[in-house]
PDB file of C-alpha atoms in Angstrom:
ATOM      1  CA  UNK A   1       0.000   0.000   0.000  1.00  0.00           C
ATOM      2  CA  UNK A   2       0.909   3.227  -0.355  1.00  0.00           C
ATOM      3  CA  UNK A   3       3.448   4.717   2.297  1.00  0.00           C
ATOM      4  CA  UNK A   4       3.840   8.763   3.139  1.00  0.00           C
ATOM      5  CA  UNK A   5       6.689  10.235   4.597  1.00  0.00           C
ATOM      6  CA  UNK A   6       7.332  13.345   6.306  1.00  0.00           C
ATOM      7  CA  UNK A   7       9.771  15.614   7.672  1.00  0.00           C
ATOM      8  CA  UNK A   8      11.024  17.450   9.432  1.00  0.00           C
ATOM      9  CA  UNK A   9       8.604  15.889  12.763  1.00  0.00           C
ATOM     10  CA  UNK A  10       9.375  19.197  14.215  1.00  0.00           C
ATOM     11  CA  UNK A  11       9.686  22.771  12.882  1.00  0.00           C
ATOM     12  CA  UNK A  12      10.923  25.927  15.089  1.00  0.00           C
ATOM     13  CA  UNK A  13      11.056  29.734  12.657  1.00  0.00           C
ATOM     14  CA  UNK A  14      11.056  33.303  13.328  1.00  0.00           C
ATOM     15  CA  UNK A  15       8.222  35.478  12.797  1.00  0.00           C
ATOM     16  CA  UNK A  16       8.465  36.385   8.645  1.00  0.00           C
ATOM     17  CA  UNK A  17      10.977  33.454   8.034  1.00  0.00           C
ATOM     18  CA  UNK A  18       9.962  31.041   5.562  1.00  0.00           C
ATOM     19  CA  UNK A  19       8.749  27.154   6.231  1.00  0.00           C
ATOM     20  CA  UNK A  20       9.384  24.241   3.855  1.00  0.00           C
ATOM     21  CA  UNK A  21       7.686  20.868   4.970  1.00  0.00           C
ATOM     22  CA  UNK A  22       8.391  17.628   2.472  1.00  0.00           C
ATOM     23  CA  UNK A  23       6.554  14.777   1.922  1.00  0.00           C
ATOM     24  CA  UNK A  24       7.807  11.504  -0.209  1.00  0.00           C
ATOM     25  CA  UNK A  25       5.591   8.829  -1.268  1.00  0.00           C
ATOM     26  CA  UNK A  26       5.418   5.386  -2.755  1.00  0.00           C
ATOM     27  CA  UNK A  27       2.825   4.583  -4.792  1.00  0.00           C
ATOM     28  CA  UNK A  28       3.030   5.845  -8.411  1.00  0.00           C
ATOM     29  CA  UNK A  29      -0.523   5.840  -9.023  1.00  0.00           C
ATOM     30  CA  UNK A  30      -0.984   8.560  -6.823  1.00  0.00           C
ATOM     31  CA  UNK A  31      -2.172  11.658  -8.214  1.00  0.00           C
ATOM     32  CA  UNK A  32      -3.844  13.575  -5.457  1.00  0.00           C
ATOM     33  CA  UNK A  33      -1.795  15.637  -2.813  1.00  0.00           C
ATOM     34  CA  UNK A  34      -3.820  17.748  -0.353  1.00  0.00           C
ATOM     35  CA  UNK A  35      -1.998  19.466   2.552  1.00  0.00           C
ATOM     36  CA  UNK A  36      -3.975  20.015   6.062  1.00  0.00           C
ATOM     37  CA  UNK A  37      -3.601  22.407   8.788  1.00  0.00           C
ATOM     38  CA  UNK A  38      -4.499  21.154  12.668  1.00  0.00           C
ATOM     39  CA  UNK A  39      -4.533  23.672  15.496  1.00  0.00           C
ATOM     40  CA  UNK A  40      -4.294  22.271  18.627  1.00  0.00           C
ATOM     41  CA  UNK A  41      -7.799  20.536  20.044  1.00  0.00           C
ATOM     42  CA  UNK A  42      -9.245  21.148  16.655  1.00  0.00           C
ATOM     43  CA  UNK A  43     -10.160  19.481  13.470  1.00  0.00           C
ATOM     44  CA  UNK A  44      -7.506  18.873  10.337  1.00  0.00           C
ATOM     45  CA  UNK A  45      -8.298  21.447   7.820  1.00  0.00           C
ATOM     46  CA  UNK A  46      -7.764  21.775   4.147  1.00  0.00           C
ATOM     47  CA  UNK A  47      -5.447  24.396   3.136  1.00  0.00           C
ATOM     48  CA  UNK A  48      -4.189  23.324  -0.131  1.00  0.00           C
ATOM     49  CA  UNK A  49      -4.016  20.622  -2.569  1.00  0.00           C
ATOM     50  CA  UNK A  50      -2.506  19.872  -6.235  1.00  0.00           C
ATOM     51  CA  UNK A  51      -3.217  17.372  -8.600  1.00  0.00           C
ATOM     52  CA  UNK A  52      -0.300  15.729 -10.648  1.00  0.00           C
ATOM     53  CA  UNK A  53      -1.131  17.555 -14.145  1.00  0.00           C
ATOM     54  CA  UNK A  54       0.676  20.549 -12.123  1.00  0.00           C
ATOM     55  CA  UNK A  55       4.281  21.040 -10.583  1.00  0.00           C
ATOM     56  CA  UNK A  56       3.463  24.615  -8.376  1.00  0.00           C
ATOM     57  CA  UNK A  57       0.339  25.897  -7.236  1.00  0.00           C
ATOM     58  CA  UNK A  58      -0.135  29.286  -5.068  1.00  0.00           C
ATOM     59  CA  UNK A  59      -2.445  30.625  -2.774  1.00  0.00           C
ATOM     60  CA  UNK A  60      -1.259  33.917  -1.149  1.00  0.00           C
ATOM     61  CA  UNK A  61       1.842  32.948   1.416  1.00  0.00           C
ATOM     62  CA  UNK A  62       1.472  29.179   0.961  1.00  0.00           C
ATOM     63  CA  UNK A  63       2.890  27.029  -2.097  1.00  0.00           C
ATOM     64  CA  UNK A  64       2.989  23.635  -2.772  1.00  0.00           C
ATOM     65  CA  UNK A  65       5.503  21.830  -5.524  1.00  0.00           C
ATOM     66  CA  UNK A  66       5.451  18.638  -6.491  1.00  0.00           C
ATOM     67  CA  UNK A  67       8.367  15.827  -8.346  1.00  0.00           C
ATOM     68  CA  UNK A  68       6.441  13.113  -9.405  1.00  0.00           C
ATOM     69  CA  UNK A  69       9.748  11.616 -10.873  1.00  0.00           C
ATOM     70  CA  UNK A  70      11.325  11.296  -7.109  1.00  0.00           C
ATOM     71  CA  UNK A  71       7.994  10.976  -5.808  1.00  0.00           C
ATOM     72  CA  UNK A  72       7.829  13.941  -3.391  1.00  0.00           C
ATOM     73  CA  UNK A  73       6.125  16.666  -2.633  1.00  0.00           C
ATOM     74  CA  UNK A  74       7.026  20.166  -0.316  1.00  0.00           C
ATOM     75  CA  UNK A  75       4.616  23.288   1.606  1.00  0.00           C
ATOM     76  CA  UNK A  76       6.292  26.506   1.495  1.00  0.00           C
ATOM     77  CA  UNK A  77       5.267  28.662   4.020  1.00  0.00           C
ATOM     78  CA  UNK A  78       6.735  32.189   3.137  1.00  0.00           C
ATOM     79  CA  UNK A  79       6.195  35.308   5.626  1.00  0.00           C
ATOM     80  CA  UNK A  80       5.277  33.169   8.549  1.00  0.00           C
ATOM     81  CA  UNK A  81       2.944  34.464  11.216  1.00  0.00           C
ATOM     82  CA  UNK A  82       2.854  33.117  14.850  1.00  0.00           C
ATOM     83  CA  UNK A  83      -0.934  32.250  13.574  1.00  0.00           C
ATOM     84  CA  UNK A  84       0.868  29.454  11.418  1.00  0.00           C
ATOM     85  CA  UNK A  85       1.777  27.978  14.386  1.00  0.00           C
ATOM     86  CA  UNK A  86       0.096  23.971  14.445  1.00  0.00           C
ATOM     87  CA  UNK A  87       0.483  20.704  13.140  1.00  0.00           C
ATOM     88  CA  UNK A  88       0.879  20.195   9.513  1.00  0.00           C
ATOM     89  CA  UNK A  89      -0.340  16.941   7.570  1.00  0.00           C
ATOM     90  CA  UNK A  90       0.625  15.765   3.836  1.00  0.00           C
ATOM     91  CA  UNK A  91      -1.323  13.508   2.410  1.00  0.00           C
ATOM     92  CA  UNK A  92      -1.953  11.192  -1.066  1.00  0.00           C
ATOM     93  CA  UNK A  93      -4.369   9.589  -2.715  1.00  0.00           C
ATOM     94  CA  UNK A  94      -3.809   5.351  -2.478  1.00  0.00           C
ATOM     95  CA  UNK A  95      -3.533   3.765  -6.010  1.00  0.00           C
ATOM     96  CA  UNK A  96      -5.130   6.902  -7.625  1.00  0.00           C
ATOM     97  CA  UNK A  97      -8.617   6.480  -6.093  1.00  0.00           C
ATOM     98  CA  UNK A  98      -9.969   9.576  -5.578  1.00  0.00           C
ATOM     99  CA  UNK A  99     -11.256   8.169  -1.801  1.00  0.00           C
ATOM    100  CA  UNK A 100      -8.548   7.132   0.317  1.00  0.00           C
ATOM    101  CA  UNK A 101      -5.520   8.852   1.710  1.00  0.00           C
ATOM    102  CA  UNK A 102      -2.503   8.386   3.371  1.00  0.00           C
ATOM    103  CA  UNK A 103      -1.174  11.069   5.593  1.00  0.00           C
ATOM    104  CA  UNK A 104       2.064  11.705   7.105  1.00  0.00           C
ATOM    105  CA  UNK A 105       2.500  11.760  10.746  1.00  0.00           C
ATOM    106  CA  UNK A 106       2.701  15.237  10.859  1.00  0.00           C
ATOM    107  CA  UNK A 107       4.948  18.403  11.609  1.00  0.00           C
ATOM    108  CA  UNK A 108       4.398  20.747  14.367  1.00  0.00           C
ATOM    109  CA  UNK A 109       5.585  24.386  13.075  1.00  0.00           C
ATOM    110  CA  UNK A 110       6.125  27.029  15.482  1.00  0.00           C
ATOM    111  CA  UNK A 111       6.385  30.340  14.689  1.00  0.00           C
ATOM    112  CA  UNK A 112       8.085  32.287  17.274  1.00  0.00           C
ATOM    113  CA  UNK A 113       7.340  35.911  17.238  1.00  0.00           C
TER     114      UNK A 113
ATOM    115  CA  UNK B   1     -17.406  22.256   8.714  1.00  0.00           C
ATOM    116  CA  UNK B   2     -19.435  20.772   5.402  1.00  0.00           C
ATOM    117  CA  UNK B   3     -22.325  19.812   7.434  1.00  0.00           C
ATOM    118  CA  UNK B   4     -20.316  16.959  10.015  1.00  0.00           C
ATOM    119  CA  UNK B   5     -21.136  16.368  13.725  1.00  0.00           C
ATOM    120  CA  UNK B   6     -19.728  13.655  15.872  1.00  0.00           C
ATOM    121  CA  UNK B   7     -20.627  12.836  19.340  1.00  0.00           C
ATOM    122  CA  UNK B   8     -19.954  12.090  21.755  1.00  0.00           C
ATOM    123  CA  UNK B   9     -17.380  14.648  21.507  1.00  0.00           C
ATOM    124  CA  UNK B  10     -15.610  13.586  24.999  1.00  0.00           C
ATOM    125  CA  UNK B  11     -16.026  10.007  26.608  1.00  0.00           C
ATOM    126  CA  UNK B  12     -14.430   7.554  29.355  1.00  0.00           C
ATOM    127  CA  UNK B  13     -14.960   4.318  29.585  1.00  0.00           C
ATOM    128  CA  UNK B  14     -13.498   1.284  31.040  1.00  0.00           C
ATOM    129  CA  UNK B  15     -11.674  -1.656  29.598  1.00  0.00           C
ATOM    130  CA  UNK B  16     -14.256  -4.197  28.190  1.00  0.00           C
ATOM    131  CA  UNK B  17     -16.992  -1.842  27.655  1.00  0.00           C
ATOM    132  CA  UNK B  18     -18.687  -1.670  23.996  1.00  0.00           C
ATOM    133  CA  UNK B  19     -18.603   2.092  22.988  1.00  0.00           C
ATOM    134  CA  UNK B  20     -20.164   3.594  19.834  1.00  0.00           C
ATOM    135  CA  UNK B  21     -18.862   6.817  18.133  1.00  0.00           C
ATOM    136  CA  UNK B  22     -21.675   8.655  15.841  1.00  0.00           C
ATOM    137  CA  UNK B  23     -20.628  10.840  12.986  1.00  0.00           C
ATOM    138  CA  UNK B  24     -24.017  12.304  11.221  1.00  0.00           C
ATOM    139  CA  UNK B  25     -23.893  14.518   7.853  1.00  0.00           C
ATOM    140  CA  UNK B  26     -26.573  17.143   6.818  1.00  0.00           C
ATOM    141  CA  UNK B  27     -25.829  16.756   2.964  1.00  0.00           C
ATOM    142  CA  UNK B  28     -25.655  13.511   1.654  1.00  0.00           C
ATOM    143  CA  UNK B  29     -21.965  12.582   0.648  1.00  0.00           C
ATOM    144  CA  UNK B  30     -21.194   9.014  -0.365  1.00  0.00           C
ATOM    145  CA  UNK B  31     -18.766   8.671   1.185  1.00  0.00           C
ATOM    146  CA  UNK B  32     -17.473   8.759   5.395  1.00  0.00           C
ATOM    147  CA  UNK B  33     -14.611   7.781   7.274  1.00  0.00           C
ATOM    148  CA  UNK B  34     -13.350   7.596  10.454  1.00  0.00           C
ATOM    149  CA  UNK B  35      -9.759   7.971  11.519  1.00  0.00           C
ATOM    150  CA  UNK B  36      -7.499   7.661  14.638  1.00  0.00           C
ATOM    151  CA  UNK B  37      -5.464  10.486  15.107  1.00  0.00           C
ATOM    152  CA  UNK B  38      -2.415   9.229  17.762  1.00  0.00           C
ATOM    153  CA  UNK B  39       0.844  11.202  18.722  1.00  0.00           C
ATOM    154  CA  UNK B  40       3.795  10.540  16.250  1.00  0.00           C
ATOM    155  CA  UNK B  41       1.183   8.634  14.229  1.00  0.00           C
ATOM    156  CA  UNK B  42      -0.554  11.238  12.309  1.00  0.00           C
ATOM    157  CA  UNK B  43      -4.054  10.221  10.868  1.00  0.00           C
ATOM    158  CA  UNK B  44      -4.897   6.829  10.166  1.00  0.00           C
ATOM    159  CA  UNK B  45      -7.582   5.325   8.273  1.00  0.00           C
ATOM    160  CA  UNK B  46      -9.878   2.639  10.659  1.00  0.00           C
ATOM    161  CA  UNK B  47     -12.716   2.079   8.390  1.00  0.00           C
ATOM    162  CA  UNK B  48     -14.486   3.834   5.422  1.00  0.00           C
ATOM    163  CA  UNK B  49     -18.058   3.980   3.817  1.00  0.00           C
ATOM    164  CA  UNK B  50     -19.377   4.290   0.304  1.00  0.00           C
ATOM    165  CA  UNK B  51     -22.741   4.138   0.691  1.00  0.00           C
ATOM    166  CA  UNK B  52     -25.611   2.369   2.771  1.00  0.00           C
ATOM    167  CA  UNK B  53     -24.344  -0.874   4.206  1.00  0.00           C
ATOM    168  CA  UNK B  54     -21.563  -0.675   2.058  1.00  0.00           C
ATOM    169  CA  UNK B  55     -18.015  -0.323   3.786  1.00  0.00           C
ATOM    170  CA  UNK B  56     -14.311  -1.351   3.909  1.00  0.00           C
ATOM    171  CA  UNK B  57     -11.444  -1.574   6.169  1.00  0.00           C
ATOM    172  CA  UNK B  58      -8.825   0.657   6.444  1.00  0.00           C
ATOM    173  CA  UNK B  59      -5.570   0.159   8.057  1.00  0.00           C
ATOM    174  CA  UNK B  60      -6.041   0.085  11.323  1.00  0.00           C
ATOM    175  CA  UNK B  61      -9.303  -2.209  11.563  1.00  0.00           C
ATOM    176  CA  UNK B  62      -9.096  -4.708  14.232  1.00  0.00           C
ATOM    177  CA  UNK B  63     -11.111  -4.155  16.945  1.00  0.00           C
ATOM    178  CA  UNK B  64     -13.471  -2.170  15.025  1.00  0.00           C
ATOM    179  CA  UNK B  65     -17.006  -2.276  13.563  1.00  0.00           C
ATOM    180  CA  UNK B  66     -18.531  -0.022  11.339  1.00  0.00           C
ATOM    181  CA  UNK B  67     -22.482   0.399  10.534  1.00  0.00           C
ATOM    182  CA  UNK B  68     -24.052   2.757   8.382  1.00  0.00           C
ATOM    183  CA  UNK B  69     -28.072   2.202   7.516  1.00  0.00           C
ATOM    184  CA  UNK B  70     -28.722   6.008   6.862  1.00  0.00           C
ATOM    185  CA  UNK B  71     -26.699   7.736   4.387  1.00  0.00           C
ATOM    186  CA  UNK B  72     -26.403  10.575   7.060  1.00  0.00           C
ATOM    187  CA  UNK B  73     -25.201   8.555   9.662  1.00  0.00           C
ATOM    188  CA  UNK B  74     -21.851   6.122  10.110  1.00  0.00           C
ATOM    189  CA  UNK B  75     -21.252   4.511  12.939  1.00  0.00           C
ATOM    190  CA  UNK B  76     -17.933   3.278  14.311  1.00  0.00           C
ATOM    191  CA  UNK B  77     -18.267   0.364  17.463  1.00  0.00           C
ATOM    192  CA  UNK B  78     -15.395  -0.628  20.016  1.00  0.00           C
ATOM    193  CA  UNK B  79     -16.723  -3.856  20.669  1.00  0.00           C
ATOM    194  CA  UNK B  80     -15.095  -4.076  23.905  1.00  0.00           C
ATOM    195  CA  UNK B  81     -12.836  -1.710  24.456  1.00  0.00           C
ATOM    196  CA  UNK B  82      -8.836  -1.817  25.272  1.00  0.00           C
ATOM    197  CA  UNK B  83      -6.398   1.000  26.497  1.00  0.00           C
ATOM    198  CA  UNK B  84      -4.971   1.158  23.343  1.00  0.00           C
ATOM    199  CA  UNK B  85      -7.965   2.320  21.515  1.00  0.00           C
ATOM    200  CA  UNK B  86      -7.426   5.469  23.612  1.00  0.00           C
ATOM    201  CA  UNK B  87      -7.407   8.425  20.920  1.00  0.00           C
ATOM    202  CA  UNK B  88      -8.765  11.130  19.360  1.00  0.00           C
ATOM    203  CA  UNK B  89     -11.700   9.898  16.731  1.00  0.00           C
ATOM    204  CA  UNK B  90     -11.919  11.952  13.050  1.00  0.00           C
ATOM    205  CA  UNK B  91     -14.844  11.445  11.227  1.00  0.00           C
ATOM    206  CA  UNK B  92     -14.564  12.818   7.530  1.00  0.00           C
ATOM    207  CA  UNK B  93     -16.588  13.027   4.130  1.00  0.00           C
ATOM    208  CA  UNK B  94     -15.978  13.118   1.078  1.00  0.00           C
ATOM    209  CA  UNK B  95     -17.132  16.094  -1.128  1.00  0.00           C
ATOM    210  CA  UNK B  96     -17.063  15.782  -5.100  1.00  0.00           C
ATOM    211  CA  UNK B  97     -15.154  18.384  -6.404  1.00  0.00           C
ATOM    212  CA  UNK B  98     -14.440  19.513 -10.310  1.00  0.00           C
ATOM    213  CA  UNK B  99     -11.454  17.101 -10.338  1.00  0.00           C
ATOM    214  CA  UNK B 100     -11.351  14.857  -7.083  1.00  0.00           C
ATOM    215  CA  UNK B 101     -13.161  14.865  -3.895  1.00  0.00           C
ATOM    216  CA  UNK B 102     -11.836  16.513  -1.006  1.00  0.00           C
ATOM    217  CA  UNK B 103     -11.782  15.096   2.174  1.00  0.00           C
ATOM    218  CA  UNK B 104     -13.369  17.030   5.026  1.00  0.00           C
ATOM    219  CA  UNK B 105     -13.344  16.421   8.670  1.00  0.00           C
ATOM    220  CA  UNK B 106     -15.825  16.419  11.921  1.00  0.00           C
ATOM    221  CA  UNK B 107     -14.772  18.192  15.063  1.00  0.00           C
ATOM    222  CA  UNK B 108     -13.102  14.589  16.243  1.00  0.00           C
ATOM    223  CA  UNK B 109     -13.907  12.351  19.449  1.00  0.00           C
ATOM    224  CA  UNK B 110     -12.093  12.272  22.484  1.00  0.00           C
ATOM    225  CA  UNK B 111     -12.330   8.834  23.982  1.00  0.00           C
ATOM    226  CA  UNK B 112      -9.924   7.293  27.311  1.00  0.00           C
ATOM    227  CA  UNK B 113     -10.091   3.491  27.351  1.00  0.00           C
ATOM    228  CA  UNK B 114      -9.315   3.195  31.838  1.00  0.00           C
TER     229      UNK B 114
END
């Protein structure tokens, strides 16, 4: 099955210092790579995804790239805020289906102001 | 929060007990899922649904049962429960998008196995 790693586990930046998180994964069938944001005691929340048609996509201060030759995927945080302080998933679609995922275990970013 | 409740949201129990987790939907996805989200772990996938009575294992199954007979509701059962089902529960649905479905995910379950 399909197996998602990520690093770093941990992640410590300055205020307006820029984050990279990287993901790898196995399976080549996979095609679908959404990233999630989890404050603590809440739920993980979608805050950006790309499909494998694409290498970059944008939104505002957060980026996502993706190799699909070495199978891996980064989140670039740029400008960080102490409000971009949480836990940080990666995830990808098993065998292509467009239902099941495979996170990573996570990175806890802390932005320190 | 595309419409996804879970409850209880907080619940102890003791070792051997049968517990049942409810995730309910207002709008009628195919498919649901529940997770366990564990420290160092991330999110794993326990079971999944795509559609009434129809469901699959994930990777994390044993000790689990799933039930859905509503399309609004899925159900996830500790049979009897063990300490090391102690975790935070995710429910999630799908949502059909212009190119995939997204993924999106209830306000999780809180359960201690004593």
């Amino acid at each position: 099955g399909e197996n998602v790693e990520q690093h770093p586990s941990t992640l410590s930046v300055q205020e307006g210092d820029s984050a990279v998180i990287k993901c790898t994964y196995s399976d080549s069938a996979s095609n679908y790579f959404p990233w999630y944001k989890q404050e603590l005691g809440k739920r993980p929340q979608l805050i950006i995804d790309i499909r494998s048609n694409v290498g970059e996509k944008k939104d505002q201060r957060i980026a996502v790239t993706l190799n699909k030759t070495a199978k891996h995927f980064s989140l670039h945080i740029t400008e960080t805020q102490p409000e971009d302080s949480a836990v940080y998933f990666c995830a990808a679609n098993q065998g292509g289906s467009n239902y099941k995922l495979t996170f990573g275990k996570g990175t806890l970013l802390t932005v320190n102001p | 929060d595309a419409g996804i409740t879970q409850s209880p949201r907080h619940k102890v129990t003791e070792t051997g007990t049968p517990v049942t987790l409810r995730c309910h939907q207002t709008e009628n996805h195919r498919y649901m899922y529940w997770y366990r989200q564990d420290p160092g772990h991330g999110l794993r996938l326990i079971h999944y649904s795509y559609g009434v009575k129809d469901t699959d294992k994930g990777e994390v199954s044993d000790g689990y049962s799933v039930s859905r007979s509503k399309t609004e509701d899925f159900l996830l059962t500790l049979e009897s429960a063990t300490s090391s089902q102690t975790s935070v529960y995710f429910c999630a649905i799908s949502v059909l998008g212009r190119f995939t479905d997204t993924q999106y995910f209830g306000p999780g379950t809180r359960l201690t196995v004593l």
